[in-house]
Short mmCIF file of N, CA, C and O in Angstrom, two decimals:
data_model
loop_
_atom_site.label_atom_id
_atom_site.label_comp_id
_atom_site.label_asym_id
_atom_site.label_seq_id
_atom_site.Cartn_x
_atom_site.Cartn_y
_atom_site.Cartn_z
N SER A 10 -6.18 2.41 4.72
CA SER A 10 -7.12 1.39 4.27
C SER A 10 -6.36 0.09 4.00
O SER A 10 -5.16 0.10 3.73
N ASP A 11 -7.07 -1.01 4.04
CA ASP A 11 -6.46 -2.30 3.76
C ASP A 11 -5.85 -2.34 2.36
O ASP A 11 -4.76 -2.87 2.16
N VAL A 12 -6.55 -1.74 1.41
CA VAL A 12 -6.08 -1.78 0.02
C VAL A 12 -4.74 -1.05 -0.12
O VAL A 12 -3.83 -1.53 -0.80
N GLY A 13 -4.60 0.08 0.56
CA GLY A 13 -3.34 0.81 0.51
C GLY A 13 -2.18 -0.01 1.06
O GLY A 13 -1.10 -0.06 0.47
N LEU A 14 -2.41 -0.68 2.18
CA LEU A 14 -1.37 -1.53 2.76
C LEU A 14 -1.07 -2.71 1.86
O LEU A 14 0.10 -3.07 1.67
N LEU A 15 -2.11 -3.32 1.31
CA LEU A 15 -1.90 -4.45 0.41
C LEU A 15 -1.05 -4.03 -0.78
O LEU A 15 -0.14 -4.74 -1.20
N ARG A 16 -1.35 -2.84 -1.32
CA ARG A 16 -0.60 -2.35 -2.47
C ARG A 16 0.87 -2.14 -2.10
O ARG A 16 1.78 -2.49 -2.85
N MET A 17 1.11 -1.59 -0.92
CA MET A 17 2.49 -1.36 -0.49
C MET A 17 3.26 -2.67 -0.32
O MET A 17 4.45 -2.75 -0.62
N ILE A 18 2.58 -3.70 0.15
CA ILE A 18 3.22 -5.01 0.31
C ILE A 18 3.39 -5.67 -1.06
O ILE A 18 4.43 -6.27 -1.34
N ALA A 19 2.38 -5.54 -1.93
CA ALA A 19 2.45 -6.16 -3.25
C ALA A 19 3.58 -5.58 -4.10
O ALA A 19 4.20 -6.30 -4.88
N THR A 20 3.83 -4.28 -3.95
CA THR A 20 4.88 -3.66 -4.77
C THR A 20 6.28 -4.00 -4.27
O THR A 20 7.23 -3.87 -5.02
N ARG A 21 6.38 -4.42 -2.99
CA ARG A 21 7.68 -4.84 -2.44
C ARG A 21 7.50 -6.09 -1.60
O ARG A 21 7.60 -6.06 -0.37
N PRO A 22 7.21 -7.23 -2.26
CA PRO A 22 7.02 -8.47 -1.50
C PRO A 22 8.26 -8.80 -0.68
O PRO A 22 9.38 -8.61 -1.14
N GLY A 23 8.04 -9.26 0.53
CA GLY A 23 9.15 -9.62 1.40
C GLY A 23 9.65 -8.47 2.25
O GLY A 23 10.56 -8.65 3.05
N ARG A 24 9.04 -7.31 2.10
CA ARG A 24 9.47 -6.16 2.90
C ARG A 24 9.19 -6.42 4.36
O ARG A 24 8.35 -7.24 4.71
N SER A 25 9.90 -5.72 5.23
CA SER A 25 9.71 -5.91 6.66
C SER A 25 8.63 -4.98 7.19
O SER A 25 8.27 -3.99 6.55
N GLN A 26 8.14 -5.32 8.36
CA GLN A 26 7.17 -4.45 9.03
C GLN A 26 7.83 -3.11 9.36
O GLN A 26 7.20 -2.06 9.28
N GLN A 27 9.13 -3.14 9.69
CA GLN A 27 9.88 -1.92 10.01
C GLN A 27 9.91 -0.99 8.79
O GLN A 27 9.68 0.21 8.92
N SER A 28 10.17 -1.53 7.60
CA SER A 28 10.23 -0.68 6.40
C SER A 28 8.87 -0.09 6.09
O SER A 28 8.76 1.05 5.64
N LEU A 29 7.83 -0.86 6.35
CA LEU A 29 6.47 -0.37 6.14
C LEU A 29 6.18 0.78 7.12
O LEU A 29 5.62 1.81 6.72
N ALA A 30 6.60 0.63 8.37
CA ALA A 30 6.39 1.68 9.37
C ALA A 30 7.13 2.96 8.96
O ALA A 30 6.58 4.06 9.06
N GLU A 31 8.36 2.81 8.47
CA GLU A 31 9.14 3.97 8.05
C GLU A 31 8.46 4.69 6.88
O GLU A 31 8.37 5.92 6.88
N GLU A 32 8.00 3.93 5.89
CA GLU A 32 7.36 4.55 4.73
C GLU A 32 6.04 5.22 5.11
O GLU A 32 5.72 6.29 4.59
N LEU A 33 5.31 4.61 6.02
CA LEU A 33 4.04 5.20 6.46
C LEU A 33 4.25 6.36 7.42
O LEU A 33 3.35 7.19 7.61
N GLY A 34 5.42 6.42 8.04
CA GLY A 34 5.68 7.47 9.02
C GLY A 34 4.96 7.23 10.33
O GLY A 34 4.50 8.18 10.98
N VAL A 35 4.83 5.96 10.72
CA VAL A 35 4.15 5.61 11.97
C VAL A 35 5.08 4.73 12.82
O VAL A 35 6.07 4.21 12.34
N VAL A 36 4.71 4.57 14.09
CA VAL A 36 5.50 3.70 14.97
C VAL A 36 5.29 2.24 14.56
O VAL A 36 4.21 1.88 14.08
N PRO A 37 6.32 1.41 14.72
CA PRO A 37 6.21 0.00 14.31
C PRO A 37 5.03 -0.74 14.94
O PRO A 37 4.43 -1.60 14.29
N SER A 38 4.67 -0.40 16.18
CA SER A 38 3.55 -1.11 16.82
C SER A 38 2.24 -0.88 16.06
O SER A 38 1.38 -1.75 16.03
N ARG A 39 2.10 0.29 15.44
CA ARG A 39 0.90 0.57 14.62
C ARG A 39 0.84 -0.37 13.42
O ARG A 39 -0.21 -0.89 13.07
N VAL A 40 2.00 -0.60 12.79
CA VAL A 40 2.05 -1.49 11.64
C VAL A 40 1.74 -2.93 12.06
O VAL A 40 1.04 -3.64 11.35
N VAL A 41 2.23 -3.34 13.21
CA VAL A 41 1.94 -4.69 13.70
C VAL A 41 0.43 -4.88 13.80
O VAL A 41 -0.11 -5.89 13.34
N THR A 42 -0.26 -3.90 14.35
CA THR A 42 -1.72 -3.97 14.48
C THR A 42 -2.39 -4.03 13.11
O THR A 42 -3.30 -4.83 12.89
N LEU A 43 -1.94 -3.19 12.17
CA LEU A 43 -2.53 -3.18 10.83
C LEU A 43 -2.30 -4.50 10.11
O LEU A 43 -3.21 -5.05 9.48
N VAL A 44 -1.08 -5.03 10.21
CA VAL A 44 -0.76 -6.31 9.55
C VAL A 44 -1.52 -7.45 10.21
O VAL A 44 -1.97 -8.38 9.54
N ASP A 45 -1.69 -7.39 11.54
CA ASP A 45 -2.48 -8.41 12.24
C ASP A 45 -3.87 -8.51 11.61
O ASP A 45 -4.38 -9.61 11.38
N GLY A 46 -4.49 -7.35 11.33
CA GLY A 46 -5.82 -7.33 10.73
C GLY A 46 -5.83 -7.96 9.35
O GLY A 46 -6.74 -8.73 9.02
N LEU A 47 -4.82 -7.66 8.54
CA LEU A 47 -4.74 -8.24 7.20
C LEU A 47 -4.49 -9.75 7.27
O LEU A 47 -5.02 -10.51 6.45
N GLU A 48 -3.70 -10.16 8.26
CA GLU A 48 -3.42 -11.58 8.43
C GLU A 48 -4.68 -12.34 8.84
O GLU A 48 -4.97 -13.42 8.32
N ARG A 49 -5.45 -11.76 9.77
CA ARG A 49 -6.71 -12.39 10.19
C ARG A 49 -7.68 -12.56 9.03
O ARG A 49 -8.44 -13.51 8.98
N LYS A 50 -7.65 -11.61 8.09
CA LYS A 50 -8.54 -11.68 6.91
C LYS A 50 -7.99 -12.63 5.84
O LYS A 50 -8.64 -12.83 4.81
N GLY A 51 -6.81 -13.20 6.06
CA GLY A 51 -6.23 -14.13 5.11
C GLY A 51 -5.63 -13.46 3.87
O GLY A 51 -5.48 -14.10 2.83
N LEU A 52 -5.27 -12.17 3.99
CA LEU A 52 -4.76 -11.43 2.84
C LEU A 52 -3.25 -11.31 2.81
O LEU A 52 -2.64 -11.13 1.76
N VAL A 53 -2.62 -11.42 3.99
CA VAL A 53 -1.18 -11.25 4.12
C VAL A 53 -0.65 -12.36 5.02
O VAL A 53 -1.34 -12.81 5.93
N GLU A 54 0.59 -12.77 4.75
CA GLU A 54 1.25 -13.70 5.65
C GLU A 54 2.63 -13.18 6.01
O GLU A 54 3.27 -12.49 5.23
N ARG A 55 3.02 -13.48 7.25
CA ARG A 55 4.35 -13.14 7.73
C ARG A 55 5.21 -14.39 7.59
O ARG A 55 4.81 -15.46 8.03
N ARG A 56 6.38 -14.22 6.99
CA ARG A 56 7.34 -15.32 6.91
C ARG A 56 8.64 -14.85 7.56
O ARG A 56 9.00 -13.69 7.44
N ARG A 57 9.32 -15.76 8.22
CA ARG A 57 10.61 -15.39 8.80
C ARG A 57 11.55 -14.96 7.68
O ARG A 57 11.62 -15.60 6.63
N ASN A 58 12.25 -13.86 7.90
CA ASN A 58 13.20 -13.36 6.92
C ASN A 58 14.46 -14.22 7.01
O ASN A 58 15.08 -14.29 8.06
N PRO A 59 14.84 -14.91 5.92
CA PRO A 59 16.01 -15.80 5.99
C PRO A 59 17.32 -15.05 6.28
O PRO A 59 18.23 -15.61 6.87
N GLN A 60 17.41 -13.77 5.92
CA GLN A 60 18.61 -12.99 6.19
C GLN A 60 18.66 -12.48 7.63
O GLN A 60 19.73 -12.23 8.16
N ASP A 61 17.49 -12.31 8.23
CA ASP A 61 17.42 -11.77 9.60
C ASP A 61 16.24 -12.42 10.30
O ASP A 61 15.11 -11.98 10.16
N ARG A 62 16.52 -13.48 11.06
CA ARG A 62 15.47 -14.28 11.68
C ARG A 62 14.65 -13.49 12.70
O ARG A 62 13.60 -13.94 13.14
N ARG A 63 15.10 -12.30 13.10
CA ARG A 63 14.34 -11.49 14.06
C ARG A 63 13.18 -10.77 13.38
O ARG A 63 12.25 -10.32 14.04
N ASN A 64 13.25 -10.63 12.06
CA ASN A 64 12.23 -9.88 11.32
C ASN A 64 11.36 -10.79 10.47
O ASN A 64 11.79 -11.85 10.04
N TYR A 65 10.15 -10.32 10.24
CA TYR A 65 9.24 -11.01 9.35
C TYR A 65 9.25 -10.35 7.98
O TYR A 65 9.34 -9.13 7.87
N ALA A 66 9.13 -11.17 6.95
CA ALA A 66 8.95 -10.69 5.58
C ALA A 66 7.46 -10.78 5.28
O ALA A 66 6.83 -11.81 5.55
N LEU A 67 6.89 -9.72 4.74
CA LEU A 67 5.46 -9.66 4.47
C LEU A 67 5.19 -10.03 3.02
O LEU A 67 5.86 -9.55 2.10
N HIS A 68 4.19 -10.89 2.83
CA HIS A 68 3.80 -11.35 1.49
C HIS A 68 2.28 -11.41 1.40
O HIS A 68 1.61 -11.73 2.40
N LEU A 69 1.75 -11.15 0.21
CA LEU A 69 0.32 -11.36 -0.01
C LEU A 69 0.06 -12.85 -0.11
O LEU A 69 0.87 -13.59 -0.65
N THR A 70 -1.08 -13.27 0.38
CA THR A 70 -1.54 -14.64 0.16
C THR A 70 -2.18 -14.69 -1.24
O THR A 70 -2.32 -13.65 -1.89
N GLU A 71 -2.59 -15.87 -1.66
CA GLU A 71 -3.30 -15.97 -2.94
C GLU A 71 -4.56 -15.11 -2.91
O GLU A 71 -4.88 -14.42 -3.88
N GLU A 72 -5.27 -15.14 -1.78
CA GLU A 72 -6.48 -14.32 -1.65
C GLU A 72 -6.13 -12.83 -1.69
O GLU A 72 -6.84 -12.04 -2.32
N GLY A 73 -5.04 -12.45 -1.05
CA GLY A 73 -4.60 -11.06 -1.09
C GLY A 73 -4.29 -10.61 -2.51
O GLY A 73 -4.63 -9.50 -2.92
N ALA A 74 -3.65 -11.47 -3.29
CA ALA A 74 -3.33 -11.16 -4.69
C ALA A 74 -4.62 -11.03 -5.50
O ALA A 74 -4.73 -10.15 -6.37
N ARG A 75 -5.61 -11.88 -5.22
CA ARG A 75 -6.91 -11.80 -5.92
C ARG A 75 -7.61 -10.48 -5.60
O ARG A 75 -8.14 -9.81 -6.50
N VAL A 76 -7.59 -10.11 -4.33
CA VAL A 76 -8.21 -8.84 -3.91
C VAL A 76 -7.53 -7.67 -4.62
O VAL A 76 -8.19 -6.77 -5.12
N MET A 77 -6.20 -7.68 -4.66
CA MET A 77 -5.46 -6.59 -5.32
C MET A 77 -5.80 -6.51 -6.81
O MET A 77 -5.97 -5.41 -7.34
N ALA A 78 -5.89 -7.64 -7.48
CA ALA A 78 -6.23 -7.64 -8.90
C ALA A 78 -7.61 -7.04 -9.11
O ALA A 78 -7.82 -6.22 -10.01
N GLY A 79 -8.55 -7.39 -8.25
CA GLY A 79 -9.90 -6.83 -8.35
C GLY A 79 -9.91 -5.33 -8.09
O GLY A 79 -10.61 -4.58 -8.78
N MET A 80 -9.13 -4.88 -7.13
CA MET A 80 -9.07 -3.45 -6.82
C MET A 80 -8.45 -2.66 -7.98
O MET A 80 -8.87 -1.54 -8.26
N ARG A 81 -7.45 -3.24 -8.64
CA ARG A 81 -6.84 -2.56 -9.80
C ARG A 81 -7.88 -2.37 -10.90
O ARG A 81 -7.95 -1.30 -11.52
N GLU A 82 -8.69 -3.39 -11.14
CA GLU A 82 -9.74 -3.29 -12.16
C GLU A 82 -10.76 -2.22 -11.79
O GLU A 82 -11.13 -1.40 -12.62
N VAL A 83 -11.20 -2.23 -10.53
CA VAL A 83 -12.17 -1.24 -10.07
C VAL A 83 -11.57 0.16 -10.17
O VAL A 83 -12.22 1.10 -10.64
N GLY A 84 -10.33 0.32 -9.75
CA GLY A 84 -9.66 1.61 -9.79
C GLY A 84 -9.52 2.14 -11.20
O GLY A 84 -9.78 3.33 -11.46
N ALA A 85 -9.13 1.28 -12.14
CA ALA A 85 -8.98 1.71 -13.54
C ALA A 85 -10.32 2.12 -14.13
O ALA A 85 -10.42 3.13 -14.83
N ALA A 86 -11.36 1.35 -13.83
CA ALA A 86 -12.70 1.69 -14.35
C ALA A 86 -13.19 3.01 -13.75
O ALA A 86 -13.76 3.84 -14.46
N HIS A 87 -12.92 3.22 -12.48
CA HIS A 87 -13.32 4.46 -11.80
C HIS A 87 -12.59 5.65 -12.41
O HIS A 87 -13.20 6.69 -12.69
N GLU A 88 -11.29 5.50 -12.62
CA GLU A 88 -10.50 6.58 -13.22
C GLU A 88 -11.01 6.89 -14.63
O GLU A 88 -11.14 8.06 -15.01
N ASP A 89 -11.30 5.86 -15.41
CA ASP A 89 -11.82 6.07 -16.77
C ASP A 89 -13.14 6.82 -16.73
O ASP A 89 -13.40 7.69 -17.55
N ASP A 90 -13.99 6.48 -15.76
CA ASP A 90 -15.29 7.13 -15.63
C ASP A 90 -15.13 8.60 -15.26
O ASP A 90 -15.73 9.48 -15.86
N ILE A 91 -14.30 8.88 -14.26
CA ILE A 91 -14.09 10.25 -13.79
C ILE A 91 -13.46 11.12 -14.87
O ILE A 91 -13.79 12.29 -15.03
N CYS A 92 -12.53 10.54 -15.61
CA CYS A 92 -11.76 11.32 -16.59
C CYS A 92 -12.28 11.17 -18.02
O CYS A 92 -11.57 11.49 -18.98
N ALA A 93 -13.51 10.71 -18.17
CA ALA A 93 -14.05 10.45 -19.51
C ALA A 93 -14.02 11.69 -20.41
O ALA A 93 -13.86 11.57 -21.62
N ALA A 94 -14.15 12.89 -19.83
CA ALA A 94 -14.17 14.11 -20.64
C ALA A 94 -12.76 14.56 -21.05
O ALA A 94 -12.64 15.51 -21.82
N LEU A 95 -11.72 13.92 -20.57
CA LEU A 95 -10.35 14.33 -20.85
C LEU A 95 -9.69 13.39 -21.85
O LEU A 95 -9.86 12.18 -21.78
N ASP A 96 -8.89 13.98 -22.75
CA ASP A 96 -8.11 13.14 -23.66
C ASP A 96 -6.79 12.78 -22.97
O ASP A 96 -6.53 13.20 -21.84
N GLY A 97 -5.96 12.02 -23.65
CA GLY A 97 -4.69 11.55 -23.08
C GLY A 97 -3.80 12.66 -22.53
O GLY A 97 -3.37 12.60 -21.37
N PRO A 98 -3.50 13.69 -23.34
CA PRO A 98 -2.65 14.78 -22.84
C PRO A 98 -3.28 15.52 -21.65
O PRO A 98 -2.56 15.93 -20.72
N GLN A 99 -4.59 15.67 -21.64
CA GLN A 99 -5.25 16.34 -20.52
C GLN A 99 -5.15 15.49 -19.25
O GLN A 99 -4.95 16.03 -18.16
N ARG A 100 -5.27 14.18 -19.39
CA ARG A 100 -5.11 13.29 -18.23
C ARG A 100 -3.71 13.40 -17.66
O ARG A 100 -3.51 13.43 -16.45
N GLU A 101 -2.71 13.44 -18.57
CA GLU A 101 -1.33 13.59 -18.13
C GLU A 101 -1.12 14.92 -17.41
O GLU A 101 -0.44 14.99 -16.38
N GLN A 102 -1.73 15.97 -17.94
CA GLN A 102 -1.60 17.28 -17.31
C GLN A 102 -2.25 17.27 -15.92
O GLN A 102 -1.70 17.80 -14.96
N LEU A 103 -3.44 16.66 -15.82
CA LEU A 103 -4.11 16.57 -14.52
C LEU A 103 -3.25 15.81 -13.52
O LEU A 103 -3.09 16.25 -12.37
N ALA A 104 -2.67 14.70 -13.94
CA ALA A 104 -1.82 13.92 -13.05
C ALA A 104 -0.62 14.75 -12.58
O ALA A 104 -0.26 14.73 -11.40
N ALA A 105 -0.01 15.51 -13.49
CA ALA A 105 1.13 16.34 -13.13
C ALA A 105 0.73 17.44 -12.15
O ALA A 105 1.46 17.73 -11.20
N LEU A 106 -0.43 18.04 -12.36
CA LEU A 106 -0.91 19.09 -11.46
C LEU A 106 -1.19 18.52 -10.07
O LEU A 106 -0.83 19.13 -9.06
N LEU A 107 -1.84 17.38 -10.02
CA LEU A 107 -2.13 16.76 -8.73
C LEU A 107 -0.85 16.36 -8.01
O LEU A 107 -0.74 16.48 -6.78
N GLU A 108 0.14 15.90 -8.77
CA GLU A 108 1.43 15.54 -8.17
C GLU A 108 2.10 16.78 -7.57
O GLU A 108 2.66 16.73 -6.48
N ALA A 109 2.02 17.92 -8.28
CA ALA A 109 2.61 19.17 -7.77
C ALA A 109 1.94 19.58 -6.46
O ALA A 109 2.61 20.02 -5.51
N VAL A 110 0.63 19.43 -6.37
CA VAL A 110 -0.09 19.75 -5.13
C VAL A 110 0.36 18.81 -4.01
O VAL A 110 0.62 19.25 -2.89
N ALA A 111 0.49 17.53 -4.32
CA ALA A 111 0.90 16.55 -3.30
C ALA A 111 2.30 16.86 -2.78
O ALA A 111 2.54 16.80 -1.57
N VAL A 112 3.21 17.23 -3.67
CA VAL A 112 4.58 17.58 -3.25
C VAL A 112 4.55 18.81 -2.35
O VAL A 112 5.18 18.84 -1.29
N GLN A 113 3.79 19.82 -2.76
CA GLN A 113 3.70 21.05 -1.97
C GLN A 113 3.11 20.77 -0.58
O GLN A 113 3.51 21.38 0.40
N GLN A 114 2.21 19.82 -0.49
CA GLN A 114 1.58 19.47 0.79
C GLN A 114 2.43 18.51 1.62
O GLN A 114 2.05 18.15 2.73
N GLY A 115 3.55 18.06 1.05
CA GLY A 115 4.43 17.15 1.78
C GLY A 115 3.91 15.74 1.90
O GLY A 115 4.25 15.02 2.84
N LEU A 116 3.08 15.33 0.95
CA LEU A 116 2.51 13.98 0.98
C LEU A 116 3.51 12.97 0.42
O LEU A 116 4.22 13.26 -0.53
N THR A 117 3.54 11.79 1.01
CA THR A 117 4.40 10.72 0.54
C THR A 117 3.66 9.95 -0.55
O THR A 117 2.54 9.50 -0.32
N PRO A 118 4.26 9.80 -1.75
CA PRO A 118 3.59 9.09 -2.83
C PRO A 118 3.15 7.69 -2.39
O PRO A 118 3.93 6.94 -1.79
N GLY A 119 1.90 7.36 -2.68
CA GLY A 119 1.38 6.03 -2.37
C GLY A 119 0.98 5.80 -0.94
O GLY A 119 0.55 4.71 -0.58
N VAL A 120 1.11 6.81 -0.08
CA VAL A 120 0.77 6.65 1.34
C VAL A 120 -0.37 7.58 1.69
O VAL A 120 -0.26 8.79 1.59
N HIS A 121 -1.48 7.01 2.12
CA HIS A 121 -2.63 7.82 2.52
C HIS A 121 -2.29 8.55 3.82
O HIS A 121 -1.81 7.94 4.78
N PRO A 122 -2.53 9.88 3.87
CA PRO A 122 -2.15 10.63 5.08
C PRO A 122 -2.89 10.19 6.33
O PRO A 122 -2.45 10.45 7.44
N GLY A 123 -4.00 9.48 6.18
CA GLY A 123 -4.77 9.00 7.34
C GLY A 123 -4.02 8.01 8.20
O GLY A 123 -4.34 7.83 9.37
N TYR A 124 -2.99 7.34 7.66
CA TYR A 124 -2.22 6.37 8.46
C TYR A 124 -1.50 7.05 9.62
O TYR A 124 -1.20 6.43 10.61
N ARG A 125 -1.20 8.32 9.48
CA ARG A 125 -0.41 9.00 10.50
C ARG A 125 -1.25 9.40 11.71
O ARG A 125 -0.73 9.88 12.69
N ARG A 126 -2.55 9.19 11.64
CA ARG A 126 -3.40 9.55 12.77
C ARG A 126 -3.51 8.40 13.75
O ARG A 126 -3.41 7.28 13.46
#
């Protein structure tokens, strides 16, 4: 999803398309296509990497940062709604259990498995 990619770029501004491809576990050409879509929507910009002029550094635009801030608010409200019946320690336990399942399934933290298709 666009939000997942935006989050990955927001957490490491200036990262390369190659590093994004490696983290997602996809071929670089797939990332180029995904970033092209975000760029067309005005959410991401490619800047020449000053250390390596052959590569682009990825950054959120102001609009991309606004979208991310809105998604964080929506996500927090959604989590609060879903977990309303749980107290703090129970939420922590749920998070730990879900993390154990993700590790057992070989999922990469922060990467939606749908990117690999």
